[in-house]
Structures are given as C-alpha cells and as structure tokens.
Coordinates of C-alpha atoms in Angstrom, one line a residue:
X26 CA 87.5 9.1 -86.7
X27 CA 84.1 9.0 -86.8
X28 CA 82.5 8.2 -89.9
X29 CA 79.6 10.5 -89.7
X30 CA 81.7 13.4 -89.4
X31 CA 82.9 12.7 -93.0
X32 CA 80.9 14.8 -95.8
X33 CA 81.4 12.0 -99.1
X34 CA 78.6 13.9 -101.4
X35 CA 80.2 17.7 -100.9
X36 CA 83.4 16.9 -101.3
X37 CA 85.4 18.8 -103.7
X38 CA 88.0 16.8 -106.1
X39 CA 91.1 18.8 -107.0
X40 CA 94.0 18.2 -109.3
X41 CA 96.3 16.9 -106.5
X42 CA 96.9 17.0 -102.7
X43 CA 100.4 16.7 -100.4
X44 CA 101.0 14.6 -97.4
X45 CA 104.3 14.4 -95.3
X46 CA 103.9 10.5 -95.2
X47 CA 105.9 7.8 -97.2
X48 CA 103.0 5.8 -99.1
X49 CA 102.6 2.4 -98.1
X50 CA 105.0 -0.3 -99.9
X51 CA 103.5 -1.6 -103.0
X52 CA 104.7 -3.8 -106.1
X53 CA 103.1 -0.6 -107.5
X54 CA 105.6 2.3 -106.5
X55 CA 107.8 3.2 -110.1
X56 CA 110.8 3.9 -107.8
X57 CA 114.0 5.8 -109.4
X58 CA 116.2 5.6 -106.9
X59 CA 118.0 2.2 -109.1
X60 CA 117.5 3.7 -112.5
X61 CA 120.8 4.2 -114.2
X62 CA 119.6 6.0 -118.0
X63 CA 119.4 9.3 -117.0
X64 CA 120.8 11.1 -119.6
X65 CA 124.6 12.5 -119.1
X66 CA 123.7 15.4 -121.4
X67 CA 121.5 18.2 -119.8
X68 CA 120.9 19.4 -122.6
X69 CA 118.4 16.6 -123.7
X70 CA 116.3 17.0 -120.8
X71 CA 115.1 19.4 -122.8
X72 CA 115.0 17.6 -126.4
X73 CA 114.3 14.0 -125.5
X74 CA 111.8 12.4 -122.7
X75 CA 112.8 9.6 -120.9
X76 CA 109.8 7.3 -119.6
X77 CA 111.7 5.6 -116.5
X78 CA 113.6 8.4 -115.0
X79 CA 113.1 11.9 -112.5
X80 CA 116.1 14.1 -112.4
X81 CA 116.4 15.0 -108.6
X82 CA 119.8 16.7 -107.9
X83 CA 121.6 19.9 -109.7
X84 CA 124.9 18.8 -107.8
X85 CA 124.6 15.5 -109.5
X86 CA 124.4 14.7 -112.9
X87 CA 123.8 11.2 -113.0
X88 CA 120.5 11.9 -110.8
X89 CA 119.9 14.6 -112.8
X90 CA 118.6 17.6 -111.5
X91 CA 118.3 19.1 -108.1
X92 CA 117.6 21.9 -106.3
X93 CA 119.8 23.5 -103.5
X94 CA 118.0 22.6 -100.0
X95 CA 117.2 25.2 -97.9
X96 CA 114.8 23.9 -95.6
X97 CA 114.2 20.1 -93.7
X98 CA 110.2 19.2 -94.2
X99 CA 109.6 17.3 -91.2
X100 CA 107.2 14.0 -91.6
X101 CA 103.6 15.4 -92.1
X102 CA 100.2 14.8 -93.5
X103 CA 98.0 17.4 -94.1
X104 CA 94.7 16.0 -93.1
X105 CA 92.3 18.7 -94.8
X106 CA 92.7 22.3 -96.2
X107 CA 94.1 24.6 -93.6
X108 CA 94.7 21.4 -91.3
X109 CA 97.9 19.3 -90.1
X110 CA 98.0 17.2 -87.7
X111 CA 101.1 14.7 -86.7
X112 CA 101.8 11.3 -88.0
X113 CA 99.8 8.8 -86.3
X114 CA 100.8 5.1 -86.1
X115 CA 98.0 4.4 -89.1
X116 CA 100.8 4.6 -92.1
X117 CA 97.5 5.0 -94.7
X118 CA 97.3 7.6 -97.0
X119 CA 94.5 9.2 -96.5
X120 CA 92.4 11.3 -99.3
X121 CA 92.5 14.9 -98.8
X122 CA 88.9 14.8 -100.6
X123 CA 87.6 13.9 -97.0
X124 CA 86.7 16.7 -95.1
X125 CA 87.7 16.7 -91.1
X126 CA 85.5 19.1 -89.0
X127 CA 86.8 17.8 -86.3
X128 CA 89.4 20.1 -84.2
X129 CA 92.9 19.7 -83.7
X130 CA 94.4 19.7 -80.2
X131 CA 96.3 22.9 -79.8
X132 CA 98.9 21.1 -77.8
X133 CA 100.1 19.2 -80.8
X134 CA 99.0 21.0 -83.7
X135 CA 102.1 22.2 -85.9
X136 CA 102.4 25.3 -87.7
X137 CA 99.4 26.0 -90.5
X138 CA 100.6 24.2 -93.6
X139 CA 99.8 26.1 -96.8
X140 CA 97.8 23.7 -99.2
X141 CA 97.2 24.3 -103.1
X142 CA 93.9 24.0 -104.8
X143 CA 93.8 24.0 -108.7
X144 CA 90.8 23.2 -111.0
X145 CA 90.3 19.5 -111.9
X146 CA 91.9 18.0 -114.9
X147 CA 88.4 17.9 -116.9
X148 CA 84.9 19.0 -115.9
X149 CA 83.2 16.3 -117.7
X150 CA 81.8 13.8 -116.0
X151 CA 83.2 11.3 -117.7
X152 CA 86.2 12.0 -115.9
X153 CA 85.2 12.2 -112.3
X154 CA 83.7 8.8 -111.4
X155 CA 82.7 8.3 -107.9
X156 CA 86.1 6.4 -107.5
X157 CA 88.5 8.7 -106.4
X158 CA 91.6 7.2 -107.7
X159 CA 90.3 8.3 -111.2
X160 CA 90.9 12.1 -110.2
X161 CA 93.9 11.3 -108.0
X162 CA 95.7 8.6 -109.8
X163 CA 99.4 9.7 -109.2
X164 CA 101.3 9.5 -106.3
X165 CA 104.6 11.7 -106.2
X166 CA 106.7 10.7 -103.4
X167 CA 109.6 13.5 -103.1
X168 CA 112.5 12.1 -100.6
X169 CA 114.9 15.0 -99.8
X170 CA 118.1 14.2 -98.8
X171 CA 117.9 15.4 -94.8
X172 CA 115.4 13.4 -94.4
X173 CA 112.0 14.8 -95.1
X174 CA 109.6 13.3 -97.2
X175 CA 106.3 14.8 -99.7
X176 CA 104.1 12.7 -101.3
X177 CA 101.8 14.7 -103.7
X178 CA 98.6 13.2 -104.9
X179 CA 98.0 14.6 -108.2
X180 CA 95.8 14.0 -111.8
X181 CA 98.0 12.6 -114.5
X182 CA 95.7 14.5 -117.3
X183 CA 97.6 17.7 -115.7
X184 CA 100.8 16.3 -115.2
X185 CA 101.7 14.6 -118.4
X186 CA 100.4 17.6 -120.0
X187 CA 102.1 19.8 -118.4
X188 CA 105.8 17.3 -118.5
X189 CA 107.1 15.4 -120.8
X190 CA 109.2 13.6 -118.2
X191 CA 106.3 12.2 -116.5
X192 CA 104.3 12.0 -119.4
X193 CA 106.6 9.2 -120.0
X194 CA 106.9 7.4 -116.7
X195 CA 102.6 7.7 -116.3
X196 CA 102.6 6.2 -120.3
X197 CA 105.1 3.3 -119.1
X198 CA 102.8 2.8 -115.8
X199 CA 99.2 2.5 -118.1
X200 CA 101.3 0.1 -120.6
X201 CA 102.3 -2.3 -117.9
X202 CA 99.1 -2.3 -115.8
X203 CA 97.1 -2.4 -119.4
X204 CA 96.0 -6.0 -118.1
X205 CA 96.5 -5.9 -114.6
X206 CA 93.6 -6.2 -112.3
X207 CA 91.3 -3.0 -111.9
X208 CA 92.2 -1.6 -108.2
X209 CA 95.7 -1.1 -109.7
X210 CA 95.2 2.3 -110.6
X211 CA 97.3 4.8 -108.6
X212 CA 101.1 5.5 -110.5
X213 CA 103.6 5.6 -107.8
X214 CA 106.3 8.2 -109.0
X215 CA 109.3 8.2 -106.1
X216 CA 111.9 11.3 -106.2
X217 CA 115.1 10.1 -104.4
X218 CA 117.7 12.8 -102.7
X219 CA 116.0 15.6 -103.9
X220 CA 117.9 18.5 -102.3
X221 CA 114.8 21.3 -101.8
X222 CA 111.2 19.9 -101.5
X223 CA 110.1 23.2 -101.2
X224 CA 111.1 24.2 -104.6
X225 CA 110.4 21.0 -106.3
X226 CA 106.6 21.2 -104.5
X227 CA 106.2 25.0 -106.2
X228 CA 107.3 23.4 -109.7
X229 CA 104.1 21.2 -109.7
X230 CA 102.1 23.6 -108.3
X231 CA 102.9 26.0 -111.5
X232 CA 101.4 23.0 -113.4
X233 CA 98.0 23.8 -111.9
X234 CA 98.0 27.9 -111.9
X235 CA 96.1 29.7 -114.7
X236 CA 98.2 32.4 -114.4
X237 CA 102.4 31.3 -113.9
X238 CA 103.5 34.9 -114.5
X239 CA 101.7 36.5 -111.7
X240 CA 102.5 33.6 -109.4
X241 CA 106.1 34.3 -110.8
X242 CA 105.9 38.0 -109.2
X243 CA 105.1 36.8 -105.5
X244 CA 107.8 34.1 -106.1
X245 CA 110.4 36.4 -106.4
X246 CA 113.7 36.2 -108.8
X247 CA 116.2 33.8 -106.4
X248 CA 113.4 31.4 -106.2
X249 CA 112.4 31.7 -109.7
X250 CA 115.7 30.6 -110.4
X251 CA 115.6 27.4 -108.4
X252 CA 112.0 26.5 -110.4
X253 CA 113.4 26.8 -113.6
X254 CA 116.3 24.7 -113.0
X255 CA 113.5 22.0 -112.0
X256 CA 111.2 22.7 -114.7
X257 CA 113.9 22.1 -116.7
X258 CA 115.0 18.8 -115.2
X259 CA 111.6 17.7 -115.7
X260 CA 110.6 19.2 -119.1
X261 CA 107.8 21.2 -118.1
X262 CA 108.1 23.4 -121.1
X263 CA 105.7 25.9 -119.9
X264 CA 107.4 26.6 -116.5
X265 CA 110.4 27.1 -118.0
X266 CA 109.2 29.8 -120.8
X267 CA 107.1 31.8 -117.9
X268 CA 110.4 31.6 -115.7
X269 CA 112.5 33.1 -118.6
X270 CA 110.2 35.5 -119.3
X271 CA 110.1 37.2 -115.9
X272 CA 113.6 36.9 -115.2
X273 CA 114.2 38.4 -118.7
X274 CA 112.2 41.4 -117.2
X275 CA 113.3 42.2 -113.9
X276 CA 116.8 43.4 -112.3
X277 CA 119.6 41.2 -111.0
X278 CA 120.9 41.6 -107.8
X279 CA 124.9 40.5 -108.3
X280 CA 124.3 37.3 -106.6
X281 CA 121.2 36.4 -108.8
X282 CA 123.2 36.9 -111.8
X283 CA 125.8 34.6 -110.6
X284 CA 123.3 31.8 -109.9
X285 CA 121.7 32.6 -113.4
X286 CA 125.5 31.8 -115.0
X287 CA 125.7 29.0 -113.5
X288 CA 122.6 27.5 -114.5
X289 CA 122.9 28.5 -118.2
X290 CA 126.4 26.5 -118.1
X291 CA 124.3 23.6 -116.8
X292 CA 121.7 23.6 -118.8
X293 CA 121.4 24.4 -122.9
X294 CA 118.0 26.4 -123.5
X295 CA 116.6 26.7 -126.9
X296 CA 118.6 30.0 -128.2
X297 CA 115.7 31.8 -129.5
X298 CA 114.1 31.6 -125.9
X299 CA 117.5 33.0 -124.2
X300 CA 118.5 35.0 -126.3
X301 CA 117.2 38.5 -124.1
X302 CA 118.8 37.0 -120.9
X303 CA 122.2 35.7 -122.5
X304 CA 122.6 39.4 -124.0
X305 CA 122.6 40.5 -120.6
X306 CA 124.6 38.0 -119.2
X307 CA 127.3 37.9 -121.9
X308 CA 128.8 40.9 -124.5
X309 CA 128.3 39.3 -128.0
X310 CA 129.7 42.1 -129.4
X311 CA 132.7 41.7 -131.6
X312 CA 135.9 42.3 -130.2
X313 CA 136.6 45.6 -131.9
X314 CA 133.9 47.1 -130.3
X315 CA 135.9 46.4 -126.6
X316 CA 139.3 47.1 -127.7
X317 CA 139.5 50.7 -126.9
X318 CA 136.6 51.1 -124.4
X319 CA 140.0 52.4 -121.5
X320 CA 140.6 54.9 -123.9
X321 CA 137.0 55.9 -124.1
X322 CA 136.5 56.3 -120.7
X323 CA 139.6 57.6 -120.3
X324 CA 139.6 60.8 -122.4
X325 CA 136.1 61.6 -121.0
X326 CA 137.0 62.1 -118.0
X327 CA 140.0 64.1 -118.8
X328 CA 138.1 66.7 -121.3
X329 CA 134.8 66.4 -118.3
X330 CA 134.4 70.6 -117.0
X331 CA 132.8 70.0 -114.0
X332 CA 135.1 69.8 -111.1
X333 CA 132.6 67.4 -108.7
X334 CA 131.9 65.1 -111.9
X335 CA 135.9 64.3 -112.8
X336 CA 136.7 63.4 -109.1
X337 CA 133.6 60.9 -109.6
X338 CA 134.5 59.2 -112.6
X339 CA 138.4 59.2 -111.8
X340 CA 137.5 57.2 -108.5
X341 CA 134.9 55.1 -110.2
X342 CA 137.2 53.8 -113.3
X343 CA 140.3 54.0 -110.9
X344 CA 138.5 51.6 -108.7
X345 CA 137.7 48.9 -111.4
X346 CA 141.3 49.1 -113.2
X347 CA 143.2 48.7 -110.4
X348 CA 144.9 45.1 -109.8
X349 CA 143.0 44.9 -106.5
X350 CA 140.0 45.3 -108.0
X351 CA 136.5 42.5 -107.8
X352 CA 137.0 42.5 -111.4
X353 CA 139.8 40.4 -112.2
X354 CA 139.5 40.0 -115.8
X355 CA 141.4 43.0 -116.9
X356 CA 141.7 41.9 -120.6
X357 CA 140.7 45.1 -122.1
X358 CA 143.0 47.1 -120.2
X359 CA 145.7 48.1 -123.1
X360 CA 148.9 50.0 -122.3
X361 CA 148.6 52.2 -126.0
X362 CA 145.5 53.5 -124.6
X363 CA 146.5 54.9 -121.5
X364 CA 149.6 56.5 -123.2
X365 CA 147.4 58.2 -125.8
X366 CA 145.7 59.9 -123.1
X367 CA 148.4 61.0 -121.0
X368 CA 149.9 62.0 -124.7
X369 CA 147.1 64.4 -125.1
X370 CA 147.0 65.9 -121.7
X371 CA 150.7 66.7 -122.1
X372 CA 149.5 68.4 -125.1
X373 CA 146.8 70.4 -123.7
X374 CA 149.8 71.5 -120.7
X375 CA 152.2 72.2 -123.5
X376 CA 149.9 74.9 -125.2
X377 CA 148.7 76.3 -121.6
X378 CA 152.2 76.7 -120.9
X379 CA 152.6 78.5 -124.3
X380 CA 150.1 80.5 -123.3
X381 CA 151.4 81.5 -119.7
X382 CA 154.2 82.6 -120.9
X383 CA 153.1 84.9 -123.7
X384 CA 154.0 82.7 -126.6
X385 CA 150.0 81.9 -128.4
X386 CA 147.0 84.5 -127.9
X387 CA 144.5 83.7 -126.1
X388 CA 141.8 83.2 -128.9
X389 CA 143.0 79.6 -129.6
X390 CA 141.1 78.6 -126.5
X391 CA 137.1 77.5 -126.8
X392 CA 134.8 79.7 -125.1
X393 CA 133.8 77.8 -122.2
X394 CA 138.4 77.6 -120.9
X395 CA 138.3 81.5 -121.7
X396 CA 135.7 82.3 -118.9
X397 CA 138.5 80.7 -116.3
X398 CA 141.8 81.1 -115.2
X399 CA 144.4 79.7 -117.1
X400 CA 145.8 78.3 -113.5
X401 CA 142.8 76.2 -113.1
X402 CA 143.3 74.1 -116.7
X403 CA 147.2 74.0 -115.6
X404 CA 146.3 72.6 -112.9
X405 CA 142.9 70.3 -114.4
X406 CA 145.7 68.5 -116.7
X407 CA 148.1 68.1 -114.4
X408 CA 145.4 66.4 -112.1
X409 CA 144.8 64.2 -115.1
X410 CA 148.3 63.5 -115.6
X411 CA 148.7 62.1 -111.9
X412 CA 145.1 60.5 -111.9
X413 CA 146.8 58.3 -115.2
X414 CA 150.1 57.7 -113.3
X415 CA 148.4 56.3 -110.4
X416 CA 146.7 53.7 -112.5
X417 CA 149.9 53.1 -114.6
X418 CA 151.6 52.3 -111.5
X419 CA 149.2 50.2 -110.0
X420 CA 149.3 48.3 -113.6
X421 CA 153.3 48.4 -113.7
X422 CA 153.5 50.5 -116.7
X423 CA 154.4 53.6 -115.6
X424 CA 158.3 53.2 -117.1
X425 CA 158.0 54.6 -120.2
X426 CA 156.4 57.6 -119.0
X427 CA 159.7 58.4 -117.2
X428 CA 161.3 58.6 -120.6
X429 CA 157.8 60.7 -121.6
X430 CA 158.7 62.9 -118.9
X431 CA 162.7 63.2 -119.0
X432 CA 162.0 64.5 -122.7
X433 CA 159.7 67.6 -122.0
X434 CA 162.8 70.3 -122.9
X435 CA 159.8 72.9 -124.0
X436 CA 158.2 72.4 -120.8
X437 CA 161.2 72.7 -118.6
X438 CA 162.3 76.1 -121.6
X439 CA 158.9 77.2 -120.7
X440 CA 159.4 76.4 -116.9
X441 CA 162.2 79.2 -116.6
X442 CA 159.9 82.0 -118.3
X443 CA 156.3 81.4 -116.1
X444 CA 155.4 82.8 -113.0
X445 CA 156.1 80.3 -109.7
X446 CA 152.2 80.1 -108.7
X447 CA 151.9 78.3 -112.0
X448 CA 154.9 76.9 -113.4
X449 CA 155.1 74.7 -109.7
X450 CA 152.4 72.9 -111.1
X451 CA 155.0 70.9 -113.1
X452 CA 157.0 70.1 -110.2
X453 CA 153.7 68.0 -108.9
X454 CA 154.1 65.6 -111.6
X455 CA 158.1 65.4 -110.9
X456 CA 156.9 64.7 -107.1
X457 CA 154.6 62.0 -107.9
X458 CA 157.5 60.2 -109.7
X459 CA 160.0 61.0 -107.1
X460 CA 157.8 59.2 -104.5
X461 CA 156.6 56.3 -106.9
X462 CA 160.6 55.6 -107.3
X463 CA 161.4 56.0 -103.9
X464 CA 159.4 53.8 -102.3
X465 CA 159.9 50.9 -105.0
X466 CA 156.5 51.4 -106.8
X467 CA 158.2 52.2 -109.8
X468 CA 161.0 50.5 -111.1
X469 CA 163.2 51.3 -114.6
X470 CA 166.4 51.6 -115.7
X471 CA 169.3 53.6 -114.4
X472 CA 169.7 55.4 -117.4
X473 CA 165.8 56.7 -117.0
X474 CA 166.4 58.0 -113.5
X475 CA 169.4 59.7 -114.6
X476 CA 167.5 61.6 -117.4
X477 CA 164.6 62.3 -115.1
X478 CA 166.8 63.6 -111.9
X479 CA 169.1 65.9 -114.2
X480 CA 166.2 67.4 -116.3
X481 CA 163.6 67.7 -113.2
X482 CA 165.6 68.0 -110.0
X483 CA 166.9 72.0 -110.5
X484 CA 163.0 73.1 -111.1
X485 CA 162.0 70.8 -108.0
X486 CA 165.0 72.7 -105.9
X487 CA 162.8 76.3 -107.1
X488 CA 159.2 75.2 -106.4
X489 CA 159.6 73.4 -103.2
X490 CA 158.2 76.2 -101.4
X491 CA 155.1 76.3 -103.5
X492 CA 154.6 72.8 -102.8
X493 CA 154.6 73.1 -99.3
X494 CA 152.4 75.7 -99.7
X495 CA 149.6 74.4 -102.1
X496 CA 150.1 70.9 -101.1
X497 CA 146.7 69.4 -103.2
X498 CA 147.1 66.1 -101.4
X499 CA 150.9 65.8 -101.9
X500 CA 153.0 64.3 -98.5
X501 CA 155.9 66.9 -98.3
X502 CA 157.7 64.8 -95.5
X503 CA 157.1 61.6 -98.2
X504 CA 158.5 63.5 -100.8
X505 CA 161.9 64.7 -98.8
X506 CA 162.3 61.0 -97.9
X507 CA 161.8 59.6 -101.8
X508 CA 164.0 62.3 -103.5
X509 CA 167.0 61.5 -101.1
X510 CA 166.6 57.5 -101.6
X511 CA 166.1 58.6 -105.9
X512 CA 169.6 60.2 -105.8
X513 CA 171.0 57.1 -104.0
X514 CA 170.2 54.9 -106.9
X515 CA 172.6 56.7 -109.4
X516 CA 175.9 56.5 -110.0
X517 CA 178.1 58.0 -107.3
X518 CA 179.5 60.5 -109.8
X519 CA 175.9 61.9 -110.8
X520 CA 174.7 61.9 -106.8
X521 CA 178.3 64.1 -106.5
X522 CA 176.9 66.8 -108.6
X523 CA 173.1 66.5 -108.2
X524 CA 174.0 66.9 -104.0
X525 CA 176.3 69.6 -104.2
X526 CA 173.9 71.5 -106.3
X527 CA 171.1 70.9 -103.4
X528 CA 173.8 71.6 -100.6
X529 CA 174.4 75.3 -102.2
X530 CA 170.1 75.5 -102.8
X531 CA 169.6 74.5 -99.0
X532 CA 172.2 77.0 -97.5
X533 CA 170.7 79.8 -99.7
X534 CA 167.1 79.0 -99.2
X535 CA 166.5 76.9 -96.2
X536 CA 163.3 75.8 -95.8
X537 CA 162.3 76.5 -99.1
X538 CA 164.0 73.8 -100.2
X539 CA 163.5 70.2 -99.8
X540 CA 165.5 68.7 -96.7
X541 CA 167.6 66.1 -98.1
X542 CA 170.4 65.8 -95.0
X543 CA 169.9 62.3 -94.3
X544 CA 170.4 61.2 -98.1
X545 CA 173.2 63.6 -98.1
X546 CA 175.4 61.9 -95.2
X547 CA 174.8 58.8 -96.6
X548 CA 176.3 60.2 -99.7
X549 CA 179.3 61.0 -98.0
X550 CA 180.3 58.1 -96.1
X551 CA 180.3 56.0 -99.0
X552 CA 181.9 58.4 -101.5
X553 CA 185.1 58.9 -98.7
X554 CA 185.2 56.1 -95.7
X555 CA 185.8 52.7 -96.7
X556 CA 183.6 50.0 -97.8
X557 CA 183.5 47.8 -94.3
X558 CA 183.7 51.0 -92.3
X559 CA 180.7 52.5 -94.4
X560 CA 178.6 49.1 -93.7
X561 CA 179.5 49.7 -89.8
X562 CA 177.9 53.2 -90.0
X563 CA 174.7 52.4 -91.5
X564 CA 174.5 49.7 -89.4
X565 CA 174.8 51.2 -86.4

C-alpha cells in the first residue's frame, strides 16, 4: 500500500484493536497451550491469581474455563475501523492505528466487522510515546477450537487493572524481559481451544466500557451468562459484579435459569455478592416451612367460591402433582395432607346432608352459602372429593380412602331420607371408585371391596338414572363395564347375592338401572359349569 495514503500524525491510539490473523512466531509469544497449574478448584479463580495460566474451556477443567461455541470466526484482519479485508499472503500484524482510505473491492470484501473503540489507558503524555508498542503492548491470541483465530491488540494498564489473571501473566512477561533488549516490548498472551471467541472478545471489551451495566442491557441475559462464566475464569472482578447485578434484576426464561444452576455448581461466588440470585434459585427456607405447602394449596381450592377460579387452580396443582408431571421432585407431596382435606370436605357433605334432610337449620351456614342452593355446595364438595381422588390415584394412595368411604353409615342413613336430585350426588363418588377399581387404577384388599360394594352398590342400583341424566363428565358405558368387572373380584358367595339383587333391580327398572348382563353370565358359568368347561366359554 502506498505510503502516502497513510495519515501517522492523526492517528488515534486506543486501548486495543482485533485481527483474525495468528501473530507471527516469536520466542516472545507466553503460550498456554503446555501449562499444566491451572488450578483444579474453580473456586480459586476467584481467590488466587495465577501468573502463567488463561482458563479457556467451561467443559474442561484442567483448561479452565470456556465458553460454549456458537459461532466459527473465519481467518480475518480488520484493517481499519469499519474495514475487513481477507488475509493476504503478508502474515504481519499490522497496527490498526494506521488509517486505510483506500477502498475495498466489493468482490472480496466480507461482511462489515464490528470494531470497539475505548479511551486510552492514560492521557498523559508520558504514556503515549510515539512508539506504538507503548500503547499496544499486549497481544491476545484467542484459538477457538473449530478453528478460528482472534488476536486482540490491547494496553496492559487496562488489562491487568481490570484482571487479576493477566495482571499476573503481563507481571511475569515485564520480569523476564526486565533486561532483555528494548524492541522486546509486545506480551504475547495465547488462549488455546477456547470454545466461543465471540463471547470471550465481549469479556475484554467490558474492560474498556465506562458504563458495563448499560452495555449489559443490549447484551441480553443468555449472553450475560456466558460473560460472567469468563469473567470469572479470568478474574475480572468488575465484570463479574456488573453481570450479577443485572441478572439479579431481570426475569429468567426457564432455560436461563438452568444455565444459571449450572454455572453456580461450577463456580463458588463470594456469598454476599450471590446472595439475591441464589434466593431465587434455591428455597433456604427451613423445612417446616415446605412440609404442609399440599395442604395449603389444597384446602384453598376446596373452600375457593368462584366456580371459573376452582376449575383453574384444580387443573393447575393437578397438573404439577401428578407423577407425569416436568416436576419430578415430588418430595413435599405428603399422603396426611391430602387425607386431611378430603377429611374435611366429607365434613362439609356430612352437614349439607344434615341439612337436606331437615336434621340442622339453616342458620349454621355463613352468609355468602345461604344466598345459593344447597344442591350447588352438595355438589362443590363432591367435585372436591373426586378432584382429591384423581390425584390420590395418580399418586397410588387412594386405598385408604376406600375404607374412608365404606364407613360413611350417616351418609348412606342420610342417603335413604334426601330427595334423588340430591342424594345422587353421592353415588358420583361411588362411580369414580367403581371405575378406578375396574380398570386396575386402584388396587386394595378384598376385604375393602367387599365393604365398599355392600355399603354403596344398593344406592348405586337407585341413582343410576340420575347419573345418566346429569352425567357432569362421568362415562356411563365406563361405568357399566367397571361395576360388573368390581363384583367379579369378590368371593363367589358375595357376587351370588350382590347379582341377584341387581337381576331383581334390572327387571323392575330397566334402563334405570346399570346394565350389568355381561358380568352377570360370567357369574353364572363359573358358579354352575365346570372349571375346564368355564375356561372353554370365555375363551371362545
């Protein structure tokens, strides 16, 4: 190029500059790629600076630290601000303090390369001699593992104030060369297998911004991330307190938080600077606090009024209790809880049902259940009751409720005396169990079934036809189907009396009455044909 076109007096000296060139091989470069003493222990990265050593890798914890590549940089230089041009055969560094008017042919220009300018290290002018190797006087050469390479050209005022990691290697480099002859004067850093150059460029850039936290806020929160693993790695202290900070202050997206969790097992912080992010992270709470959260949310939504709000909640809590649920740890899921509120919502039934029937006035009810009809709380608890069964069965703990159930003899007293369009209501809770037992949701022992079918089955037989009726999301054909395979699980002397009393219901009643035929032959061929013969028939 022509030497006229280069403008030496207006030049402008900055902090540092990039290029996409490996320097050229010197006795001078401090390579790292053979040092073995990088501490084992992240957690002195941040305690203890070591003077031979750049952490590289976050994969890798004998290099250190690293960042997780995104991008390949492809060999570059960037010639002047706002300018790139492709390598030529020339493998010299050349000093972005030269200003290139010249164009660039559009046929081989590359895409406009973004370029950094930060105040100089000192505005005395002691410090800027008309050498420029007294402004520039590191050379950063980042190697990422694809393949791409980033040398950065940068003051070492800045950078060991701003790191204490090169603060050490640049101290080592002035302590060797101490004697050496004068045009050794530029500190070759190299940065082997470094997994994101991007991120690891951004880092040092930080070094030179005024104001971190707004460069933070075009940044974004993934990306912050990455840069405060590296500030880390490298012990730029003020990097990592700015990065803290403005995560501390913004929202998560789920896969943000995860990358944050993983980093904090990587890395130990200084507690008083994490201590507003690891409180978001992580419940310090004592465990008391925890134990009965189920039950909290539990019996809110069974006392919650408003019809639109209960269906919420149920399918909200539902949906993170459940075994199928994302959230796997279900360690605060206690058993006594969810019986305590199914306890208390056969309660509240009991003394509606003592109600219905004339036995309590109706003053013992708040003002807000007098101003509606005493079918619609029958029915809210009995909602509540099957909204708790679901999740009991789902959790396989649903057998002691059978026994809960079997033992309601005021309920079933109480049963006989109320009118059908509200005593059915019961029934619904005998159906879901029916079905839960029939199609091998719910499993306990014989005994249990036999209380269950003996004290449920006869008010079953009488509000059938209300079921059909006012369904409320119940499968009548299901329920048909369970009842008959429920009665085939008890001993043949019980099915004897629990069929013949459905047999006399059925011719009586018809349709009113659940259709339990198939059951019912099935019944008969192995109460009075033989055993092979019996196994020939259902075969067939």
């Amino acid at each position: 190029m022509d030497p006229s076109t280069r403008h030496h007096p207006q030049s402008r000296r900055r902090s540092w500059c990039c290029s996409f060139t490996a320097p050229p091989p010197s006795p001078e470069n401090l390579s790292l790629s053979h040092l073995k003493s990088f501490p084992s222990n992240k957690s002195e990265i941040l305690s203890k600076p070591r003077a031979n050593s750049v952490p590289n890798s976050p994969q890798n914890s004998k290099s250190g630290l690293g960042l997780k590549g995104r991008t390949r940089i492809d060999a570059r230089r960037i010639l002047s601000p706002g300018r790139v041009s492709p390598i030529d055969s020339d493998s010299t560094v050349l000093s972005v303090q030269e200003e290139i008017p010249a164009p660039v042919d559009s046929s081989t220009s590359l895409p406009k390369a973004q370029s950094f300018r930060a105040p100089a290290a000192s505005s005395s002018p002691s410090s800027r001699s008309a050498d420029n190797d007294t402004v520039f006087d590191v050379r950063l050469n980042l190697r990422g593992k694809s393949g791409g390479c980033l040398v950065l050209e940068l003051n070492s005022e800045v950078l060991s104030a701003s790191s204490d990691l090169f603060a050490g290697l640049i101290s080592e480099y002035k302590r060797n060369s101490s004697g050496s002859s004068s045009r050794r004067k530029v500190c070759r850093i190299e940065v082997p297998d470094v997994e994101n150059l991007r991120v690891f460029r951004e880092t040092v850039e930080l070094m030179f911004e005024d104001d971190i936290p707004k460069r933070l806020l075009k940044i974004g929160v993934y990306r912050c991330i990455d840069i405060l693993e590296v500030s880390a790695g490298i012990m730029f202290t003020k990097g990592v307190l700015s990065c803290l900070k403005y995560l501390e202050a913004v929202p998560w997206t789920e896969e943000e938080e995860e990358k944050l969790r993983i980093l904090f097992t990587r890395f130990k912080f200084d507690d008083a600077t994490t201590r507003d992010i690891l409180s978001r992270l992580y419940a310090r709470g004592s465990v008391d606090s925890h134990q009965h959260l189920v039950r909290q949310l539990v019996l809110s939504i069974t006392s919650c009024t408003d019809a639109n709000a209960r269906n919420e909640l149920k399918s909200l809590v539902k949906g993170l209790l459940c075994r199928s649920s994302v959230y796997e740890d279900q360690s605060d899921l206690n058993k006594e809880d969810l019986y305590i509120a199914c306890q208390s919502c056969l309660s509240s039934l009991f003394s509606l049902f003592e109600e219905a029937s004339g036995t309590i006035s109706h003053e013992r009810l708040s003002e807000k259940e007098k101003d509606r009809p005493l079918i619609e709380h029958i029915s809210r608890q009995v909602d509540n009751i099957n909204w708790l069964l679901e999740i009991l069965f789902d959790r396989q703990m649903a057998e002691e409720f059978v026994d809960m159930w079997a033992d309601q003899g005021k309920l079933l007293i109480m049963h006989e005396n109320s009118s059908p369009m509200v005593r059915y209501e019961l029934s619904r809770v005998s159906a879901l169990l029916f079905i839960a037992m029939g199609t091998r949701k719910l499993h306990c022992r014989s005994e249990s079934r036999s209380r269950l079918l003996l004290a449920w089955f006869g008010p079953m037989m009488l509000d059938f036809g209300w079921l059909q009726r006012c369904r409320k999301g119940l499968d009548v054909k299901a329920l048909e189907e369970a009842m008959g395979q429920t009665l085939l699980t008890l001993p043949l002397k019980q099915q004897y009396v629990l069929f013949m009393e459905w047999f006399q219901c059925f011719s009586q009643h018809g349709t009113e009455c659940p259709n339990l035929s198939k059951a019912f032959q099935i019944w008969w061929r192995r109460s009075f044909l033989g055993g092979s013969e019996t196994h020939a028939i259902e075969s067939r």
